[in-house]
Coordinates of C-alpha atoms and ligand atoms in Angstrom, one line a residue:
X12 CA -8.8 -35.2 10.9
X13 CA -5.5 -36.9 9.7
X14 CA -2.6 -35.7 11.7
X15 CA 0.7 -35.4 10.0
X16 CA 4.2 -35.2 11.1
X17 CA 4.8 -31.3 11.2
X18 CA 8.7 -31.9 11.1
X19 CA 8.2 -33.3 7.5
X20 CA 5.7 -30.6 6.5
X21 CA 6.5 -29.3 3.0
X22 CA 4.0 -26.4 3.3
X23 CA 4.6 -25.0 -0.2
X24 CA 3.9 -28.3 -2.1
X25 CA 1.0 -27.5 -4.4
X26 CA -0.8 -30.5 -3.0
X27 CA -0.7 -29.1 0.5
X28 CA -1.7 -25.6 -0.6
X29 CA -4.7 -27.1 -2.5
X30 CA -6.4 -28.2 0.7
X31 CA -4.4 -26.9 3.7
X32 CA -7.3 -26.6 6.3
X33 CA -6.8 -29.8 8.3
X34 CA -3.2 -28.9 8.5
X35 CA -3.9 -25.4 9.7
X36 CA -6.1 -26.9 12.5
X37 CA -3.3 -29.2 13.7
X38 CA -0.7 -26.4 13.3
X39 CA -2.9 -24.0 15.4
X40 CA -3.3 -26.7 18.1
X41 CA 0.3 -27.9 18.2
X42 CA 2.5 -25.1 16.9
X43 CA 0.7 -21.9 15.9
X44 CA 3.9 -20.2 15.1
X45 CA 5.7 -23.1 13.1
X46 CA 9.3 -22.9 11.8
X47 CA 9.1 -24.6 8.5
X48 CA 11.5 -27.6 8.4
X49 CA 14.8 -26.9 6.7
X50 CA 14.1 -23.1 6.2
X51 CA 14.3 -19.7 8.0
X52 CA 10.6 -19.3 7.4
X53 CA 8.0 -19.0 10.3
X54 CA 4.4 -19.8 9.5
X55 CA 2.0 -17.6 11.6
X56 CA -1.5 -19.1 11.7
X57 CA -3.5 -17.7 14.7
X58 CA -5.7 -14.7 14.2
X59 CA -4.1 -12.7 17.2
X60 CA -0.6 -13.5 16.1
X61 CA -1.2 -12.4 12.5
X62 CA -2.7 -9.2 13.6
X63 CA 0.4 -8.7 15.8
X64 CA 2.7 -9.1 12.8
X65 CA 0.8 -7.0 10.3
X66 CA 0.3 -4.1 12.8
X67 CA 4.0 -3.7 13.6
X68 CA 5.7 -2.7 10.3
X69 CA 8.9 -1.7 12.3
X70 CA 9.5 -5.2 13.5
X71 CA 8.0 -7.0 10.4
X72 CA 9.0 -5.3 7.3
X73 CA 7.3 -5.5 3.8
X74 CA 10.7 -5.4 2.2
X75 CA 10.2 -8.8 0.9
X76 CA 10.4 -8.2 -2.9
X77 CA 13.4 -10.7 -3.2
X78 CA 10.9 -13.4 -2.2
X79 CA 8.4 -12.7 -4.9
X80 CA 10.7 -11.3 -7.5
X81 CA 13.1 -14.2 -7.3
X82 CA 13.6 -15.6 -11.0
X83 CA 14.7 -18.9 -11.5
X84 CA 18.3 -17.9 -12.3
X85 CA 17.9 -18.4 -16.0
X86 CA 19.8 -15.8 -18.0
X87 CA 16.9 -15.8 -20.7
X88 CA 14.5 -14.7 -18.0
X89 CA 16.9 -12.1 -16.5
X90 CA 17.5 -10.7 -20.1
X91 CA 13.8 -10.3 -20.6
X92 CA 13.4 -8.3 -17.5
X93 CA 16.5 -6.2 -18.4
X94 CA 14.6 -5.1 -21.5
X95 CA 11.9 -3.7 -19.4
X96 CA 11.9 -1.0 -16.5
X97 CA 13.6 -1.5 -13.2
X98 CA 11.2 -2.8 -10.6
X99 CA 10.7 -0.1 -7.8
X100 CA 9.2 -0.8 -4.4
X101 CA 6.1 1.3 -4.0
X102 CA 3.2 0.1 -2.1
X103 CA 3.0 -3.7 -1.0
X104 CA 6.8 -4.2 -0.7
X105 CA 7.7 -0.7 0.6
X106 CA 8.1 0.5 4.3
X107 CA 7.5 3.6 6.0
X108 CA 8.2 6.5 5.6
X109 CA 8.4 5.9 1.6
X110 CA 5.2 3.7 1.7
X111 CA 3.1 6.5 3.1
X112 CA 4.3 8.9 0.3
X113 CA 3.1 6.5 -2.4
X114 CA 0.1 5.3 -0.6
X115 CA -1.4 8.8 0.0
X116 CA -1.3 9.3 -3.9
X117 CA -3.8 6.4 -4.4
X118 CA -5.8 6.7 -1.3
X119 CA -8.1 9.2 -2.7
X120 CA -8.6 7.4 -5.9
X121 CA -10.0 4.3 -4.0
X122 CA -12.0 6.2 -1.3
X123 CA -15.4 4.9 -0.2
X124 CA -16.9 8.0 -1.7
X125 CA -15.4 7.3 -5.0
X126 CA -16.3 3.6 -5.1
X127 CA -19.9 4.5 -4.2
X128 CA -20.0 6.8 -7.1
X129 CA -19.0 3.9 -9.3
X130 CA -21.8 1.6 -8.0
X131 CA -24.2 2.3 -10.9
X132 CA -21.4 1.5 -13.5
X133 CA -20.5 -1.7 -11.8
X134 CA -24.1 -2.7 -11.7
X135 CA -24.5 -2.0 -15.5
X136 CA -21.4 -4.0 -16.3
X137 CA -22.6 -7.1 -14.1
X138 CA -26.1 -7.0 -15.7
X139 CA -24.6 -6.6 -19.3
X140 CA -22.3 -9.7 -18.7
X141 CA -25.3 -11.7 -17.3
X142 CA -27.4 -10.5 -20.3
X143 CA -25.2 -12.3 -22.6
X144 CA -26.0 -15.8 -21.4
X145 CA -29.2 -15.4 -19.3
X146 CA -31.4 -17.4 -21.6
X147 CA -28.8 -20.3 -21.8
X148 CA -29.2 -23.1 -19.1
X149 CA -25.5 -23.5 -18.5
X150 CA -22.6 -20.9 -18.3
X151 CA -18.8 -20.8 -17.9
X152 CA -19.3 -18.5 -15.0
X153 CA -15.6 -17.9 -14.5
X154 CA -14.9 -16.5 -17.8
X155 CA -18.3 -15.0 -18.5
X156 CA -18.6 -13.1 -15.2
X157 CA -16.1 -13.5 -12.6
X158 CA -13.0 -12.7 -14.8
X159 CA -14.5 -9.9 -16.8
X160 CA -16.3 -8.0 -14.2
X161 CA -13.3 -6.8 -12.2
X162 CA -11.3 -6.3 -15.4
X163 CA -13.9 -4.1 -17.0
X164 CA -14.1 -2.1 -13.8
X165 CA -10.4 -1.6 -13.4
X166 CA -9.9 -1.0 -17.1
X167 CA -12.3 1.8 -17.1
X168 CA -10.3 3.3 -14.1
X169 CA -7.0 2.8 -15.8
X170 CA -8.3 4.2 -19.0
X171 CA -7.7 1.1 -21.1
X172 CA -10.1 0.7 -23.9
X173 CA -12.4 -2.4 -23.8
X174 CA -10.8 -3.8 -27.1
X175 CA -7.6 -4.4 -25.1
X176 CA -9.1 -6.2 -22.2
X177 CA -7.5 -9.5 -23.2
X178 CA -4.2 -7.8 -22.9
X179 CA -4.9 -6.6 -19.2
X180 CA -6.1 -10.2 -18.4
X181 CA -2.9 -11.6 -19.8
X182 CA -0.7 -9.2 -17.8
X183 CA -2.6 -9.6 -14.7
X184 CA -2.2 -13.4 -14.9
X185 CA 1.4 -13.1 -15.6
X186 CA 1.9 -10.8 -12.4
X187 CA -0.1 -13.2 -10.3
X188 CA 1.9 -16.2 -11.6
X189 CA 5.1 -14.5 -10.7
X190 CA 4.0 -13.5 -7.2
X191 CA 2.8 -17.1 -6.7
X192 CA 6.3 -18.4 -7.3
X193 CA 5.2 -21.9 -8.4
X194 CA 5.5 -21.5 -12.2
X195 CA 7.8 -23.8 -14.2
X196 CA 10.7 -22.2 -16.2
X197 CA 8.9 -22.0 -19.4
X198 CA 5.9 -20.2 -17.8
X199 CA 8.4 -17.8 -15.9
X200 CA 9.8 -16.9 -19.2
X201 CA 6.4 -16.2 -20.7
X202 CA 5.4 -14.3 -17.6
X203 CA 8.6 -12.1 -18.0
X204 CA 7.8 -11.3 -21.7
X205 CA 4.1 -10.4 -20.6
X206 CA 5.1 -8.2 -17.7
X207 CA 7.8 -6.3 -19.9
X208 CA 5.0 -5.9 -22.6
X209 CA 2.8 -4.3 -19.8
X210 CA 5.6 -1.9 -18.8
X211 CA 6.1 -0.6 -22.3
X212 CA 2.3 -0.2 -23.0
X213 CA 1.8 1.8 -19.9
X214 CA 5.0 3.8 -20.3
X215 CA 3.8 4.9 -23.5
X216 CA 0.5 5.9 -21.9
X217 CA 2.2 7.9 -19.1
X218 CA 4.0 9.9 -21.7
X219 CA 0.7 10.6 -23.6
X220 CA -1.2 11.5 -20.3
X221 CA 1.5 14.0 -19.2
X222 CA 0.8 16.0 -22.3
X223 CA -3.0 15.3 -22.3
X224 CA -4.4 14.8 -18.9
X225 CA -7.6 12.8 -18.4
X226 CA -10.0 12.0 -15.6
X227 CA -8.8 8.5 -14.6
X228 CA -6.3 6.8 -12.2
X229 CA -3.4 6.5 -14.6
X230 CA -3.6 10.1 -15.5
X231 CA -3.7 11.1 -11.9
X232 CA -0.6 8.9 -11.3
X233 CA 1.2 10.3 -14.5
X234 CA 0.8 13.8 -13.2
X235 CA 1.1 13.3 -9.6
X236 CA 3.9 15.2 -7.8
X237 CA 6.1 13.7 -4.9
X238 CA 9.2 14.7 -3.1
X239 CA 8.8 18.6 -3.1
X240 CA 7.2 18.6 -6.6
X241 CA 8.8 16.1 -8.9
X242 CA 6.8 13.8 -11.2
X243 CA 6.8 10.0 -10.4
X244 CA 9.5 8.2 -12.3
X245 CA 8.3 5.7 -14.8
X246 CA 9.5 2.8 -12.8
X247 CA 7.6 4.2 -9.7
X248 CA 4.4 4.7 -11.6
X249 CA 4.6 1.3 -13.3
X250 CA 5.2 -0.5 -10.0
X251 CA 2.0 1.0 -8.6
X252 CA 0.0 0.2 -11.6
X253 CA 1.1 -3.3 -11.8
X254 CA 0.0 -3.7 -8.1
X255 CA -3.4 -2.2 -8.7
X256 CA -3.9 -4.4 -11.8
X257 CA -2.8 -7.6 -10.4
X258 CA -4.2 -7.1 -6.8
X259 CA -7.4 -5.8 -8.2
X260 CA -8.2 -8.5 -10.7
X261 CA -7.3 -11.9 -9.5
X262 CA -8.4 -11.5 -6.0
X263 CA -11.8 -10.2 -6.9
X264 CA -12.4 -12.9 -9.5
X265 CA -11.4 -15.5 -7.0
X266 CA -13.8 -14.1 -4.4
X267 CA -16.7 -14.1 -6.8
X268 CA -16.2 -17.7 -8.2
X269 CA -15.4 -19.0 -4.6
X270 CA -18.4 -17.3 -3.3
X271 CA -20.7 -18.8 -5.8
X272 CA -19.4 -22.4 -5.1
X273 CA -19.9 -21.8 -1.4
X274 CA -23.5 -20.9 -2.0
X275 CA -24.1 -23.9 -4.3
X276 CA -22.5 -26.1 -1.5
X277 CA -24.6 -24.5 1.1
X278 CA -28.1 -24.4 -0.3
X279 CA -29.8 -23.4 3.0
X280 CA -27.5 -20.4 3.2
X281 CA -28.3 -19.6 -0.3
X282 CA -32.1 -19.7 0.4
X283 CA -31.6 -17.5 3.3
X284 CA -30.1 -14.8 1.0
X285 CA -32.9 -15.2 -1.5
X286 CA -35.4 -14.7 1.2
X287 CA -33.6 -11.8 2.9
X288 CA -31.4 -10.1 0.3
X289 CA -30.3 -7.5 2.8
X290 CA -28.0 -10.1 4.3
X291 CA -25.8 -10.0 1.3
X292 CA -23.4 -7.7 3.0
X293 CA -22.7 -10.1 5.8
X294 CA -22.5 -12.9 3.2
X295 CA -19.8 -11.0 1.4
X296 CA -17.8 -10.9 4.6
X297 CA -18.4 -14.6 5.3
X298 CA -17.3 -15.5 1.8
X299 CA -14.1 -13.4 2.2
X300 CA -13.4 -15.1 5.5
X301 CA -13.9 -18.7 4.1
X302 CA -12.3 -18.1 0.7
X303 CA -9.5 -15.7 1.7
X304 CA -8.4 -15.0 -2.0
X305 CA -5.0 -13.7 -0.6
X306 CA -4.1 -16.7 1.4
X307 CA -0.9 -15.3 3.0
X308 CA 1.8 -12.7 2.7
X309 CA 5.4 -12.4 3.5
X310 CA 7.1 -10.2 6.3
X311 CA 11.0 -9.9 6.9
X312 CA 11.9 -9.6 10.6
X313 CA 14.0 -6.6 11.4
X314 CA 15.2 -7.4 14.9
X315 CA 15.2 -10.4 17.2
X316 CA 11.7 -10.8 18.4
X317 CA 9.0 -13.1 19.6
X318 CA 5.5 -14.1 18.4
X319 CA 3.3 -16.3 20.5
X320 CA 6.2 -17.5 22.7
X321 CA 8.4 -18.5 19.7
X322 CA 11.6 -16.6 19.3
X323 CA 12.2 -15.3 15.9
X324 CA 15.7 -14.0 14.8
X325 CA 16.5 -10.9 12.9
X326 CA 16.5 -11.5 9.1
X327 CA 14.0 -14.5 9.3
X328 CA 11.0 -14.5 6.9
X329 CA 7.6 -14.8 8.5
X330 CA 4.7 -15.9 6.3
X331 CA 1.2 -14.8 7.7
X332 CA -1.5 -17.1 6.6
X333 CA -4.7 -15.1 6.3
X334 CA -6.7 -18.1 5.3
X335 CA -5.7 -19.9 8.5
X336 CA -6.5 -16.9 10.8
X337 CA -9.8 -16.5 9.2
X338 CA -10.8 -20.1 10.5
X339 CA -9.3 -19.6 14.0
X340 CA -11.8 -21.1 16.4
X341 CA -10.7 -18.6 19.1
X342 CA -12.4 -15.9 17.0
X343 CA -15.0 -17.6 14.8
X344 CA -17.3 -20.4 16.3
X345 CA -17.6 -23.3 14.0
X346 CA -15.1 -21.8 11.6
X347 CA -15.5 -24.2 8.8
X348 CA -19.3 -23.6 8.5
X349 CA -20.6 -21.0 6.2
X350 CA -23.2 -18.7 8.1
X351 CA -24.4 -15.7 6.1
X352 CA -25.7 -14.2 9.4
X353 CA -22.5 -14.7 11.3
X354 CA -22.3 -11.6 13.7
X355 CA -18.5 -11.2 13.5
X356 CA -17.9 -12.3 10.0
X357 CA -16.1 -8.9 9.2
X358 CA -13.5 -9.7 11.9
X359 CA -11.7 -11.6 9.1
X360 CA -8.2 -10.6 8.0
X361 CA -8.8 -11.2 4.2
X362 CA -7.8 -7.7 3.4
X363 CA -4.9 -7.4 5.9
X364 CA -4.7 -4.7 8.6
X365 CA -2.6 -1.8 9.5
X366 CA -0.7 0.4 6.9
X367 CA -0.8 -2.2 4.1
X368 CA -4.6 -2.7 4.5
X369 CA -6.0 -3.5 1.0
X370 CA -6.2 -0.4 -1.1
X371 CA -9.1 -1.9 -3.1
X372 CA -11.0 -3.5 -0.2
X373 CA -14.1 -1.3 -0.7
X374 CA -14.0 -1.8 -4.5
X375 CA -13.8 -5.5 -4.0
X376 CA -16.6 -5.8 -1.5
X377 CA -18.8 -3.7 -3.8
X378 CA -17.9 -5.9 -6.8
X379 CA -18.8 -9.0 -4.8
X380 CA -22.0 -7.6 -3.5
X381 CA -23.1 -6.6 -6.9
X382 CA -22.2 -9.8 -8.7
X383 CA -24.0 -12.1 -6.1
X384 CA -27.0 -9.8 -5.9
X385 CA -27.4 -9.7 -9.6
X386 CA -27.0 -13.4 -10.0
X387 CA -29.3 -14.2 -7.1
X388 CA -32.0 -11.8 -8.5
X389 CA -31.7 -13.1 -12.1
X390 CA -31.0 -16.8 -11.8
X391 CA -32.1 -19.8 -9.8
X392 CA -31.5 -23.6 -9.3
X393 CA -27.8 -23.3 -9.4
X394 CA -25.8 -26.5 -9.7
X395 CA -22.2 -27.4 -10.7
X396 CA -22.1 -28.7 -14.3
X397 CA -21.4 -32.3 -14.3
X398 CA -18.0 -33.4 -15.6
X399 CA -16.8 -29.8 -16.1
X400 CA -15.4 -28.8 -12.7
X401 CA -12.5 -30.2 -10.8
X402 CA -12.8 -27.5 -8.1
X403 CA -9.0 -27.3 -8.1
X404 CA -7.1 -24.1 -7.7
X405 CA -4.2 -22.5 -9.5
X406 CA -1.0 -23.4 -7.7
X407 CA 0.1 -20.2 -6.0
X408 CA 1.8 -19.5 -2.6
X409 CA -0.2 -16.3 -1.9
X410 CA -3.4 -16.3 -4.0
X411 CA -6.2 -18.9 -4.3
X412 CA -8.4 -19.1 -7.4
X413 CA -10.5 -21.8 -9.0
X414 CA -9.2 -23.1 -12.3
X415 CA -12.8 -23.3 -13.8
X416 CA -16.3 -22.9 -12.9
X417 CA -19.2 -24.0 -15.0
X418 CA -22.8 -24.0 -13.6
X419 CA -26.3 -24.8 -14.7
X420 CA -29.2 -22.6 -13.7
X421 CA -32.6 -21.3 -14.6
X422 CA -33.4 -17.8 -15.5
X423 CA -36.0 -16.0 -13.2
Ligands
HEM24 C1 -11.4 -9.8 -2.7 C2 -10.4 -9.0 -3.2 C3 -9.1 -8.6 -2.6 C4 -8.4 -9.2 -1.5 C5 -8.8 -10.5 -0.8 C6 -7.2 -8.3 -1.3 C7 -6.3 -8.7 -0.3 C8 -5.3 -7.9 0.1 C9 -4.5 -8.0 1.2 C10 -4.5 -9.2 2.2 C11 -3.5 -7.0 1.3 C12 -2.5 -6.8 2.4 C13 -1.2 -7.4 2.0 C14 -0.2 -7.4 3.1 O1 -0.4 -8.2 4.1 O2 0.8 -6.7 3.0 C15 -3.9 -6.1 0.1 C16 -3.1 -5.2 -0.4 C17 -3.3 -4.4 -1.5 N1 -4.5 -4.5 -2.3 FE1 -5.8 -5.8 -2.2 N2 -7.2 -7.4 -2.1 C18 -8.3 -7.4 -2.9 C19 -8.8 -6.5 -4.0 C20 -8.0 -5.5 -4.3 C21 -8.3 -4.5 -5.3 C22 -9.8 -4.5 -6.0 C23 -7.4 -3.7 -5.5 C24 -7.2 -2.4 -6.4 C25 -7.8 -2.0 -7.3 C26 -6.2 -4.0 -4.4 C27 -5.2 -3.4 -4.3 C28 -4.3 -3.6 -3.4 C29 -3.0 -2.9 -3.1 C30 -2.4 -1.8 -4.1 C31 -2.4 -3.4 -1.9 C32 -1.0 -2.9 -1.3 C33 -1.4 -1.8 -0.4 C34 -0.2 -1.3 0.4 O3 0.8 -2.0 0.6 O4 -0.4 -0.2 0.9 N3 -6.9 -5.1 -3.8 N4 -4.9 -6.7 -0.5

């Protein structure tokens, strides 16, 4: 392991984010709560410390939208956002007691029971996507399975017709890019246009559904009552929809694509799953642990406090690194190794914990399980296509996803 001088660490450099695991190891040993040089940001990397932060919303507030909504200062970008709806804090960037009011509106929609009832539909979608290329010997797996599967599922739930799925993908990419904060100015401008387009599309749909209720999430939101009986304002409903859309697409896509690469790189583990398919549930947890599609999240410190012996002043920003906590050797033995039988794989923090625990965790787990099972049942001899994979990820502070994934295979 190459050690670096932590006093010179530029953690948000895309090159560091591309492969941060040696650095996490060093940080966990030398300074598990690290004040990033030249900033008021504290990086929290140990499993126990990350848990302490995310389970204490009074001390560590989710009121961090200024960190993810910061525009580059360009007037052009600001003008585009002005032509859309105000951004209202609802789920991820809201604190108690308001957070609970919004969260309870969507908890039912994403309940385990409801997700279980969607299983047949998700299996059908996965198999239809695979039908389209099963008799080829090579596939662009990212675009022919990993991207469309979660989009189709969420589109059905949002009541968006299949013909408009490219729009959903565009809007979700724009939201992910904005949250990731590493886009150049041109891309930020395009993201702003796409996000405002998203707002207007769903604002019109909300109007329609208030007059013509249907059985889907967006209709439920359009007609939900809060604060002693008023309807959600449009900015409130749009804020929630945007989070469900972006959180639901990118992360699940990244979990499936990252999982397939892990299984290609660990053929014995793949073989184990083929011989004992019942282990797929543990494999899903192990993939979430090693891939951690949401790599980290912000918190704002509300009062002088201390984590792991390090004093943190009121007003500082904390960045919890889920991907580091998920490889903490205090919790996971041999943490870099994939083990589809790992007994405590589900102790990972890939979905967070506490009041902001991922709303879509059960849906994401189900999608990953179904996608992997269908692929393992119907195809074999997986290999990365030569010359077509960089195995690099989109630069992003909070999300991790492969830029491309082409594989060769044989049909079973
Ligand atoms: C593998 C896939 C996924 C991963 C790794 C993931 C990860 C996370 C994490 C770590 C958080 C907590 C953020 C925090 O620390 O504050 C979170 C929150 C959230 N997730 Fe997910 N997520 C995934 C899939 C989904 C899906 C499918 C949906 C919806 C359809 C979704 C919707 C949300 C929402 C709305 C929140 C905010 C909840 C709140 O603040 O109350 N996620 N997710």
